[in-house]
MMTF fields as JSON, N, C-alpha, C and O atoms, coordinates in Angstrom:
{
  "mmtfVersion": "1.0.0",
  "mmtfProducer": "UNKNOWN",
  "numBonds": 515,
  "numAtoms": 516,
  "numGroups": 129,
  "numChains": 1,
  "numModels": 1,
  "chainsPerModel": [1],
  "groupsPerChain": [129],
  "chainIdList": ["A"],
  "bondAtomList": [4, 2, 8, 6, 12, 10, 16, 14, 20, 18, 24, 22, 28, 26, 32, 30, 36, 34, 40, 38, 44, 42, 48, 46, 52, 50, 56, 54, 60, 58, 64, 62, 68, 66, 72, 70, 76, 74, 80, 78, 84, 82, 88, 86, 92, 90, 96, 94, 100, 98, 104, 102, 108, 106, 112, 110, 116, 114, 120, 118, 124, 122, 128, 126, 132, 130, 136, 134, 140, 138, 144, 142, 148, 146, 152, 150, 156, 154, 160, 158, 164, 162, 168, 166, 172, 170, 176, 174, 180, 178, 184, 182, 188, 186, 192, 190, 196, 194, 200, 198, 204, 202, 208, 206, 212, 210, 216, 214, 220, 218, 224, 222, 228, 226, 232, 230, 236, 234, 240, 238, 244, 242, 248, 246, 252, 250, 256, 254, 260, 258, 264, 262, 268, 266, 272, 270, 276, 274, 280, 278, 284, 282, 288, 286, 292, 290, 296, 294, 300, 298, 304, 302, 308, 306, 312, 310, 316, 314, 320, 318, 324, 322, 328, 326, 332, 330, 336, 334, 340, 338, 344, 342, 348, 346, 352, 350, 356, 354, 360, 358, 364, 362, 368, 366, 372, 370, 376, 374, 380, 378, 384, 382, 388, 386, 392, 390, 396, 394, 400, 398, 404, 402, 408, 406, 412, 410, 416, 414, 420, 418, 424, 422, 428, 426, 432, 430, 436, 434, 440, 438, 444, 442, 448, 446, 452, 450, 456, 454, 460, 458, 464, 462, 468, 466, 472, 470, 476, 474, 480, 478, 484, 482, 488, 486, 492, 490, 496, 494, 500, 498, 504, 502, 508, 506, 512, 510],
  "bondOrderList": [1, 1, 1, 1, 1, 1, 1, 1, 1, 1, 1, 1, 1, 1, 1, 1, 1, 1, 1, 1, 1, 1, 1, 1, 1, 1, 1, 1, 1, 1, 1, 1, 1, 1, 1, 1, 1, 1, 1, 1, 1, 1, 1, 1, 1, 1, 1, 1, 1, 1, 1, 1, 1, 1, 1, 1, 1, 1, 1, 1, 1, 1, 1, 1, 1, 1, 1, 1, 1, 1, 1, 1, 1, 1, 1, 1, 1, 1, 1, 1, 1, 1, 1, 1, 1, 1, 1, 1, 1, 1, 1, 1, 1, 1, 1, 1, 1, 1, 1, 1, 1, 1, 1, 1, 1, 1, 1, 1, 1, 1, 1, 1, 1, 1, 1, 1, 1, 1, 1, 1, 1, 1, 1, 1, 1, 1, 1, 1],
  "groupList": [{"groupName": "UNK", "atomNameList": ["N", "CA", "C", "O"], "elementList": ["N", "C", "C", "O"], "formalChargeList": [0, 0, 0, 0], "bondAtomList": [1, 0, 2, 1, 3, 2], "bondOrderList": [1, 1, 2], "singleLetterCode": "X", "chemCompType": "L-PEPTIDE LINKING"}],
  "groupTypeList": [0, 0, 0, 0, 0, 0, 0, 0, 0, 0, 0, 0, 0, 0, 0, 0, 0, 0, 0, 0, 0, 0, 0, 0, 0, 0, 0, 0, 0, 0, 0, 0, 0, 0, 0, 0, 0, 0, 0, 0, 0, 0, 0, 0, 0, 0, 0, 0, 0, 0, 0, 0, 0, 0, 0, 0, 0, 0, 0, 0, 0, 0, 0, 0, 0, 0, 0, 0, 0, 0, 0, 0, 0, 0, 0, 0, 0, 0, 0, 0, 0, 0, 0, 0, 0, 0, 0, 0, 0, 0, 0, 0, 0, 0, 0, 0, 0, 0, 0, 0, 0, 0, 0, 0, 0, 0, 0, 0, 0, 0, 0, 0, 0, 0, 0, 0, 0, 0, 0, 0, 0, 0, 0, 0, 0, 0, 0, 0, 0],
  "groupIdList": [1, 2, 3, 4, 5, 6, 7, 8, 9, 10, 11, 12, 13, 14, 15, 16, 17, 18, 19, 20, 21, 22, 23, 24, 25, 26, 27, 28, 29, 30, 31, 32, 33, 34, 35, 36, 37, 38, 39, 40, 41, 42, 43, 44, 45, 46, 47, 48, 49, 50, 51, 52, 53, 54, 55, 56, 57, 58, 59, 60, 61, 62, 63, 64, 65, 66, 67, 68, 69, 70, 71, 72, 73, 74, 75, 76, 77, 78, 79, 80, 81, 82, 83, 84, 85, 86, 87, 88, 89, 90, 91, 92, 93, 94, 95, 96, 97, 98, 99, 100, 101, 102, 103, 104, 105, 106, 107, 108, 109, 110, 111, 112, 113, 114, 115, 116, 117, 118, 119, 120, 121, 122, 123, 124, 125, 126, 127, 128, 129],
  "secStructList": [7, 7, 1, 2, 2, 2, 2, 6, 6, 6, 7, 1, 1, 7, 7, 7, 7, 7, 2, 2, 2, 2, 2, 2, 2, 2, 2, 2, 2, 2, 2, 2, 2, 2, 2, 6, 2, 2, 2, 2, 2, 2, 2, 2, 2, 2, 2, 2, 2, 2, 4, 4, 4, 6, 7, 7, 6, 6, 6, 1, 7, 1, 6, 6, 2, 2, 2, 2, 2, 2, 2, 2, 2, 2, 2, 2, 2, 2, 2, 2, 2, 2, 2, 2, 2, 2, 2, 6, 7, 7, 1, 1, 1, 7, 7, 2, 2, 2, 2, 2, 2, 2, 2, 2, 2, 2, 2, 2, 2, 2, 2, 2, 2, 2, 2, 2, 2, 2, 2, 2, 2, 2, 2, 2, 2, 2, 2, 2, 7],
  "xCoordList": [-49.51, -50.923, -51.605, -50.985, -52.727, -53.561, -54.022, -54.022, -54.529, -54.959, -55.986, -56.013, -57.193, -58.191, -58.378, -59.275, -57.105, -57.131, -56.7, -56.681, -55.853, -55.363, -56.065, -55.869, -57.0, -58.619, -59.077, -59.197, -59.565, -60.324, -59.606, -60.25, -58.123, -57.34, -57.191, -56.76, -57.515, -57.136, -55.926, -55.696, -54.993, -53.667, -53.198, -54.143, -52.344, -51.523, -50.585, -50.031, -50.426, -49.704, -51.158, -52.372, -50.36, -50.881, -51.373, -50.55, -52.409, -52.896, -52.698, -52.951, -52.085, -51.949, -52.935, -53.302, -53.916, -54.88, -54.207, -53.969, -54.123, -53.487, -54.609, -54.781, -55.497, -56.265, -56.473, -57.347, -55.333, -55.361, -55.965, -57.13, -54.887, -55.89, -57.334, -58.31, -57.381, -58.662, -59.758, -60.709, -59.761, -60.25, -60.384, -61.37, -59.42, -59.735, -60.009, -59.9, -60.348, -61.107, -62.584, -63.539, -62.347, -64.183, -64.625, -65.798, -63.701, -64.336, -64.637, -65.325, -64.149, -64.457, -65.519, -66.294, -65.549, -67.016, -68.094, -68.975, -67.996, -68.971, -69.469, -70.509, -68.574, -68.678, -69.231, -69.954, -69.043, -69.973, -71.301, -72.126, -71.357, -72.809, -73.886, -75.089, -72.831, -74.007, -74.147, -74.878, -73.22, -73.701, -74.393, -74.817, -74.282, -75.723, -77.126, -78.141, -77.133, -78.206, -78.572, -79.678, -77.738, -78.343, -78.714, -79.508, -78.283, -78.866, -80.069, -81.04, -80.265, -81.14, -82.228, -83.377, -81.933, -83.272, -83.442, -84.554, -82.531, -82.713, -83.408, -84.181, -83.249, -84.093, -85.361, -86.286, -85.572, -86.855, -87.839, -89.064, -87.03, -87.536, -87.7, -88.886, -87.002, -87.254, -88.327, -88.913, -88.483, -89.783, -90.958, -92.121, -90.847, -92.09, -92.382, -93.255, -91.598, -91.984, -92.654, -93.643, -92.455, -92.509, -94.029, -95.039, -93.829, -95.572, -96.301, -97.286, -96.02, -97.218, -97.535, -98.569, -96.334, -96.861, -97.083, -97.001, -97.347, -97.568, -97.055, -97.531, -95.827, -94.915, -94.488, -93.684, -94.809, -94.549, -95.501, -94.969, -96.914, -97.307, -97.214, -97.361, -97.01, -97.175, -95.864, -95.895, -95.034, -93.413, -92.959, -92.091, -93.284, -93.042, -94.425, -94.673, -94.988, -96.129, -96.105, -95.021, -97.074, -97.209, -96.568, -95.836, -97.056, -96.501, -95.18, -94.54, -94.966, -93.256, -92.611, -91.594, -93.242, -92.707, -93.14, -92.358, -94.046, -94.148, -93.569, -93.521, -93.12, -92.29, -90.93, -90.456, -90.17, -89.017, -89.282, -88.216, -90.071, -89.705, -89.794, -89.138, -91.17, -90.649, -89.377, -88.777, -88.859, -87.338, -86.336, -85.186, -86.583, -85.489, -85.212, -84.267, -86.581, -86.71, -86.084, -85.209, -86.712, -86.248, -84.516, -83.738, -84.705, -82.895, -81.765, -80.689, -82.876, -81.892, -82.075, -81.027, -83.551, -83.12, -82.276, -81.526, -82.2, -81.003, -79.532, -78.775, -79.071, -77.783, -77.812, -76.751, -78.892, -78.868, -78.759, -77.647, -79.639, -79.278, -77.529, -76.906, -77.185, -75.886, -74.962, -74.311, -74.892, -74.068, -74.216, -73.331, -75.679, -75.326, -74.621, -73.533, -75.088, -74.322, -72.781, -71.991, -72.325, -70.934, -70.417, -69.426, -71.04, -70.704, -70.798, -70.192, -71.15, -71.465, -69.963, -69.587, -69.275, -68.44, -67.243, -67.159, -66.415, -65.632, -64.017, -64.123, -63.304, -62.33, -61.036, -60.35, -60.927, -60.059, -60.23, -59.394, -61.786, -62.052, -62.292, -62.175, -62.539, -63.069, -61.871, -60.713, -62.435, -61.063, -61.164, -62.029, -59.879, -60.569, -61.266, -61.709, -61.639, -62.478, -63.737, -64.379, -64.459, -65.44, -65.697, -66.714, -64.305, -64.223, -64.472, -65.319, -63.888, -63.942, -65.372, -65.947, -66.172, -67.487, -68.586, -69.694, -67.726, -69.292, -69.088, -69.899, -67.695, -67.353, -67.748, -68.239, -67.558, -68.01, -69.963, -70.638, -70.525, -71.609, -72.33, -73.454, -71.398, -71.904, -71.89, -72.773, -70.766, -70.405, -71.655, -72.388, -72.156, -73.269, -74.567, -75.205, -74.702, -75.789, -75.933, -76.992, -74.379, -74.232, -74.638, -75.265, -73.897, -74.62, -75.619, -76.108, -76.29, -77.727, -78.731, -79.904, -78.232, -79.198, -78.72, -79.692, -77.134, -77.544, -77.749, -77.607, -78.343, -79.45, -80.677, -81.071, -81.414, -82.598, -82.696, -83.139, -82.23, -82.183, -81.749, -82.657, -80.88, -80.632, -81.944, -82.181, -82.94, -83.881, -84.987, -85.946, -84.781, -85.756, -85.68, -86.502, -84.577, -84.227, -84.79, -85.381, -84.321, -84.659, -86.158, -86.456, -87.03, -88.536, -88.812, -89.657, -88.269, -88.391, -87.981, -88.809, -87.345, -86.991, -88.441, -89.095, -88.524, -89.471, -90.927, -91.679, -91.261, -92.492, -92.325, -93.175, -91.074, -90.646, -90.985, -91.866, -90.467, -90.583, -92.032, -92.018],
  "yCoordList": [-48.063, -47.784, -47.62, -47.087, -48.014, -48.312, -46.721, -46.174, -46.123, -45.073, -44.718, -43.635, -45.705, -45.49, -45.265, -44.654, -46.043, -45.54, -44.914, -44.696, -43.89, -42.445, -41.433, -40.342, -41.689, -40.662, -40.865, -39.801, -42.097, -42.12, -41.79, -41.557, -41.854, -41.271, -40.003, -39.481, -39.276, -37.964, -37.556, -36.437, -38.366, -37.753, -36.439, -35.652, -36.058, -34.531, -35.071, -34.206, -36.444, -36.829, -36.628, -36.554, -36.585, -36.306, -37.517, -38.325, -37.593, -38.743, -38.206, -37.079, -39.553, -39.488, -39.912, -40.893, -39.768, -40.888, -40.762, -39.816, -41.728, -41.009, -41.447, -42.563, -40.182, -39.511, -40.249, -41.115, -39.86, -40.877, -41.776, -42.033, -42.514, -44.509, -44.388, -45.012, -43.646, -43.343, -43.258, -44.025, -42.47, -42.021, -43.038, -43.317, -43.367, -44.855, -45.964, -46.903, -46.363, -47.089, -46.945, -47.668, -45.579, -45.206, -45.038, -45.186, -44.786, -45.038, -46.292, -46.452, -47.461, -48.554, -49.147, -49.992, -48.847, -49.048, -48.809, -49.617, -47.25, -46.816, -47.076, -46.616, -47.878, -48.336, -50.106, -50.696, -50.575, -51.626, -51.763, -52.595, -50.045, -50.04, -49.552, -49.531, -48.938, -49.036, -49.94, -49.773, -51.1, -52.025, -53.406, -54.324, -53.009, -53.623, -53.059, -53.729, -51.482, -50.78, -51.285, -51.826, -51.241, -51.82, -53.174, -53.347, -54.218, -55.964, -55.904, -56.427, -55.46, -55.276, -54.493, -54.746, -53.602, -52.701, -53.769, -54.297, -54.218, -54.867, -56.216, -56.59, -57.159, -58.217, -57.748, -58.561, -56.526, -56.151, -55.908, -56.02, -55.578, -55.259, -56.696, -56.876, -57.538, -58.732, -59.93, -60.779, -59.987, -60.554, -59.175, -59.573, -58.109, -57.842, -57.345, -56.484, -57.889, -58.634, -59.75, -59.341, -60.899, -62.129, -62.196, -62.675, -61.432, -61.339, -60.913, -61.573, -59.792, -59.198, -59.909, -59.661, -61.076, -61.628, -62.926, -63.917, -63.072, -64.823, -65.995, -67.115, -65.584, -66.774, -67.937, -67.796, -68.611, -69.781, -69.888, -69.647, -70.236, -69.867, -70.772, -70.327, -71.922, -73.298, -73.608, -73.807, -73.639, -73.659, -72.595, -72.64, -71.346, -70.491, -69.149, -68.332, -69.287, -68.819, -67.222, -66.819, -66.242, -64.936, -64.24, -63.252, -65.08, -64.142, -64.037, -63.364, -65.07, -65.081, -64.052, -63.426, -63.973, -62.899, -61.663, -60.749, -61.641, -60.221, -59.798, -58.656, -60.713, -60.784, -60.368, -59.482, -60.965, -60.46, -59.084, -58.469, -58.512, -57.454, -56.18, -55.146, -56.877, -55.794, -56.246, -55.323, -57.425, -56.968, -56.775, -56.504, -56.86, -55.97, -54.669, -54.088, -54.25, -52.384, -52.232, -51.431, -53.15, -52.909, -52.475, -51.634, -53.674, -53.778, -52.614, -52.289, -52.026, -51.005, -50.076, -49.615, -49.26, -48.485, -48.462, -47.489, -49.292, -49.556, -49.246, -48.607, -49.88, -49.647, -47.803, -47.252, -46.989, -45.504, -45.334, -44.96, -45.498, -44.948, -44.862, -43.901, -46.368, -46.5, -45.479, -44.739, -45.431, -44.663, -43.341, -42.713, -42.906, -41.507, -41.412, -40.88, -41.745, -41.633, -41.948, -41.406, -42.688, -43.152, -41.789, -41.094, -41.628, -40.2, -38.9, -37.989, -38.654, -37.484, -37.393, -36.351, -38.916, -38.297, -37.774, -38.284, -37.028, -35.915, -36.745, -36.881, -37.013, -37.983, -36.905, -37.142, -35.502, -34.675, -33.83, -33.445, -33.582, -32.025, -32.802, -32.266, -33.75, -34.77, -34.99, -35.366, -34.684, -34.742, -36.497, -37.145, -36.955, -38.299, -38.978, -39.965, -38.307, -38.88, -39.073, -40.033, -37.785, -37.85, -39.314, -39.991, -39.46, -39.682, -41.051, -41.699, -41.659, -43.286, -42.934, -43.718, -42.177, -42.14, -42.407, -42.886, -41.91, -42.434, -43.293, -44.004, -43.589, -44.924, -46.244, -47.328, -46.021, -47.299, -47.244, -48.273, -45.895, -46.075, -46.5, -46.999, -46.194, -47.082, -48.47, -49.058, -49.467, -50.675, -51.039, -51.563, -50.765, -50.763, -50.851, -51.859, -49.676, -50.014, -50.788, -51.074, -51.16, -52.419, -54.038, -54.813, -54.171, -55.371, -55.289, -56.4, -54.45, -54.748, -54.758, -55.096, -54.394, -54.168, -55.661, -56.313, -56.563, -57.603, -58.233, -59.186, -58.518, -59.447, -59.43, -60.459, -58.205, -57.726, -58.652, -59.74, -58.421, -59.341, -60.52, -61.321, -61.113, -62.233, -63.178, -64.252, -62.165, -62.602, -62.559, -63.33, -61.792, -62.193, -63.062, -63.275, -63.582, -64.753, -65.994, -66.79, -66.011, -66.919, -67.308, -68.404, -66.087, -66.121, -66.455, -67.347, -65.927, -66.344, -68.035, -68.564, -68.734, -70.189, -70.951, -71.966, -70.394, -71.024, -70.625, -71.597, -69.801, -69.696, -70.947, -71.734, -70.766, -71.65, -73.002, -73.505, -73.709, -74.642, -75.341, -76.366],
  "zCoordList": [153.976, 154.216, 152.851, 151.931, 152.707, 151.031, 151.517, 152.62, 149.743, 149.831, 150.459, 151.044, 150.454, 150.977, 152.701, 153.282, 153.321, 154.479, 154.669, 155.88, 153.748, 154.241, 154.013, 154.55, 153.155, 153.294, 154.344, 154.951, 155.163, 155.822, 157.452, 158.474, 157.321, 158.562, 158.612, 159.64, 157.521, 157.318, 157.459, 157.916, 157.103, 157.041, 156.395, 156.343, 156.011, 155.748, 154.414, 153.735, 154.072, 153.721, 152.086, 152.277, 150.468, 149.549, 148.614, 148.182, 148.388, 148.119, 146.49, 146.065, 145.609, 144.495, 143.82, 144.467, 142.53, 141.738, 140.017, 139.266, 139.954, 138.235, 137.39, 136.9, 137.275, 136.126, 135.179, 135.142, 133.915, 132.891, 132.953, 132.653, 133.509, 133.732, 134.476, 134.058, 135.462, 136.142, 135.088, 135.239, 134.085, 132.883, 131.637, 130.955, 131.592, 130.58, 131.232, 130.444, 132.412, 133.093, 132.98, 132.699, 133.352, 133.701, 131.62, 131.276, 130.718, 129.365, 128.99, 127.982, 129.777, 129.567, 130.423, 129.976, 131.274, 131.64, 130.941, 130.647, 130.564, 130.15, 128.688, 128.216, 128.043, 126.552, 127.206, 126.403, 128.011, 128.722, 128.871, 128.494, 129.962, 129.449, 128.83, 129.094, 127.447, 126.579, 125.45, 124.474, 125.732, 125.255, 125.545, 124.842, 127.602, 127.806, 127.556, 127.745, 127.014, 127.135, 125.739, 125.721, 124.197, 123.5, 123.245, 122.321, 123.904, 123.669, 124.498, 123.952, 125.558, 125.898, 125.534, 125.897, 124.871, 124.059, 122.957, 122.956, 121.976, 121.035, 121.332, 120.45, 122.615, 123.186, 123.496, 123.526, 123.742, 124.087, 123.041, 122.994, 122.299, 121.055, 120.182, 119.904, 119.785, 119.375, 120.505, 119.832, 121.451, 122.199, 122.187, 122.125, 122.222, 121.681, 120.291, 120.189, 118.9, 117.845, 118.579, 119.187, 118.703, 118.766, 119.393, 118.879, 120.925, 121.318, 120.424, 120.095, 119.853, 119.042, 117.713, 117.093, 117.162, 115.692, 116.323, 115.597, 117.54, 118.084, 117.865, 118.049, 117.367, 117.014, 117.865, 118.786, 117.68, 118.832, 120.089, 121.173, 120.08, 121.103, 122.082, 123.22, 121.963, 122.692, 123.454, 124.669, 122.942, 123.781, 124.076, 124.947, 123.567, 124.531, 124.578, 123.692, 125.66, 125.707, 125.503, 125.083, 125.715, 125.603, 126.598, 126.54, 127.762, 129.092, 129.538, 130.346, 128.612, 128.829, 128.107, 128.407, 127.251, 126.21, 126.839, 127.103, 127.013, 128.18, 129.144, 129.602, 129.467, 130.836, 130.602, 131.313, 129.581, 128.998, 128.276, 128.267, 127.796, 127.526, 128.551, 128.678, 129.37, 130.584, 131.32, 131.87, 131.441, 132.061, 131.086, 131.43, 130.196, 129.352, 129.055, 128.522, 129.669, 129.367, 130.889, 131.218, 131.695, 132.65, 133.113, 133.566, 132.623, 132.234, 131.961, 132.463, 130.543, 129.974, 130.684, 131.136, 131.19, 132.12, 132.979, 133.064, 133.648, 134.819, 134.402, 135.133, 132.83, 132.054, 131.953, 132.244, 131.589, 131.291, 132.493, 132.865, 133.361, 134.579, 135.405, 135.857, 135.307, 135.307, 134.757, 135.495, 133.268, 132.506, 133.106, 133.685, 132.867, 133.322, 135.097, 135.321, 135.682, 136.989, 136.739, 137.512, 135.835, 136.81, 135.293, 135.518, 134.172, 133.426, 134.308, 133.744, 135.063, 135.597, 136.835, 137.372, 137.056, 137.77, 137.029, 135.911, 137.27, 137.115, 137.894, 139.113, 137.574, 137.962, 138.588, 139.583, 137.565, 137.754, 138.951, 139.768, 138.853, 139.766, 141.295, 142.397, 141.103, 142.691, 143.946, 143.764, 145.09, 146.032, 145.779, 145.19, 146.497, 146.906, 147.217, 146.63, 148.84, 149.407, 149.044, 149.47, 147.842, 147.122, 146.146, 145.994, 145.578, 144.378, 144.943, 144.328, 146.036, 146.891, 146.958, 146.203, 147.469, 148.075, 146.623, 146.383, 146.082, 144.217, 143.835, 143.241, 144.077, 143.266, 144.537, 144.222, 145.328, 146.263, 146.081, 146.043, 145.998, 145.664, 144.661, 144.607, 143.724, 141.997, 142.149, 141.525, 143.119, 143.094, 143.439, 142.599, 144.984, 145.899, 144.731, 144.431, 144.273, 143.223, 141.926, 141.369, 141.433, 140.738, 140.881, 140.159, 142.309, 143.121, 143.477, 143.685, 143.694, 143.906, 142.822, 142.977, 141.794, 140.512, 140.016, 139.634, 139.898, 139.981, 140.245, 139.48, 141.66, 142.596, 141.871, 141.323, 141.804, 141.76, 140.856, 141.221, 139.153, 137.512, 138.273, 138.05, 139.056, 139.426, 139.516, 138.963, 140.672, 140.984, 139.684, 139.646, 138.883, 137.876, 136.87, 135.979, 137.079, 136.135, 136.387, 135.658, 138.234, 139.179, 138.49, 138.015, 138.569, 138.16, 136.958, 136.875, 135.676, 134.412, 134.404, 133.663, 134.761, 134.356, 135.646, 135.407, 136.451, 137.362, 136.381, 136.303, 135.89, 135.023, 133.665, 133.248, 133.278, 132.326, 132.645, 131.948, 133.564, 134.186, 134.69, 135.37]
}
């Protein structure tokens, strides 16, 4: 029987998680995303250089450049937001069933945050276009 269905059977029987690796997993994530939090601050920051000194206005217009930097702030918020949530969980002190319940919820809000940018990409090459 996988662990997760012995949380959710409530068995008597002792569910093992080994910590450690649990822990250098979740440090590697979290060194992920803050280094989507900085390319993305730093893209945001280099298109709005670019809007504000008008470089290139003809092949790549203003609004585009506007557009990328609000989804790049966008962006990084989403990376802080990330970090701090999946930082705030506690790997040691968490029963299981908790610990399945944040972590299936971080995934949940992973995939959907990349639809959302999915979809704004979708939009950025269609403005492009």
């Amino acid at each position: 029987m996988s662990t997760l269905e012995q949380v959710l059977a409530k068995t008597n029987s002792d569910i093992k998680i080994n910590v450690s690796a649990s822990e250098t997993a979740q440090t590697k994530i979290l060194k992920k995303f803050r280094q989507g939090f900085i390319s993305c601050l730093i893209l945001a920051i280099v298109f709005a250089a670019m809007a504000l000194g008008n470089l290139n206005p003809y092949s790549f217009p203003s609004y585009l450049k506007i557009y990328l930097v609000v989804y790049m702030t966008i962006a990084a918020t989403w990376y802080i937001f990330m970090y701090l949530k999946l930082k705030n969980i506690n790997i040691a002190a968490l029963t299981p069933s908790k610990l399945f319940s944040k972590t299936a919820n971080i995934r949940l809000l992973m995939i959907s945050g990349e639809v959302i940018f999915g979809m704004g990409l979708v939009i950025l090459f269609t403005l492009l276009l």
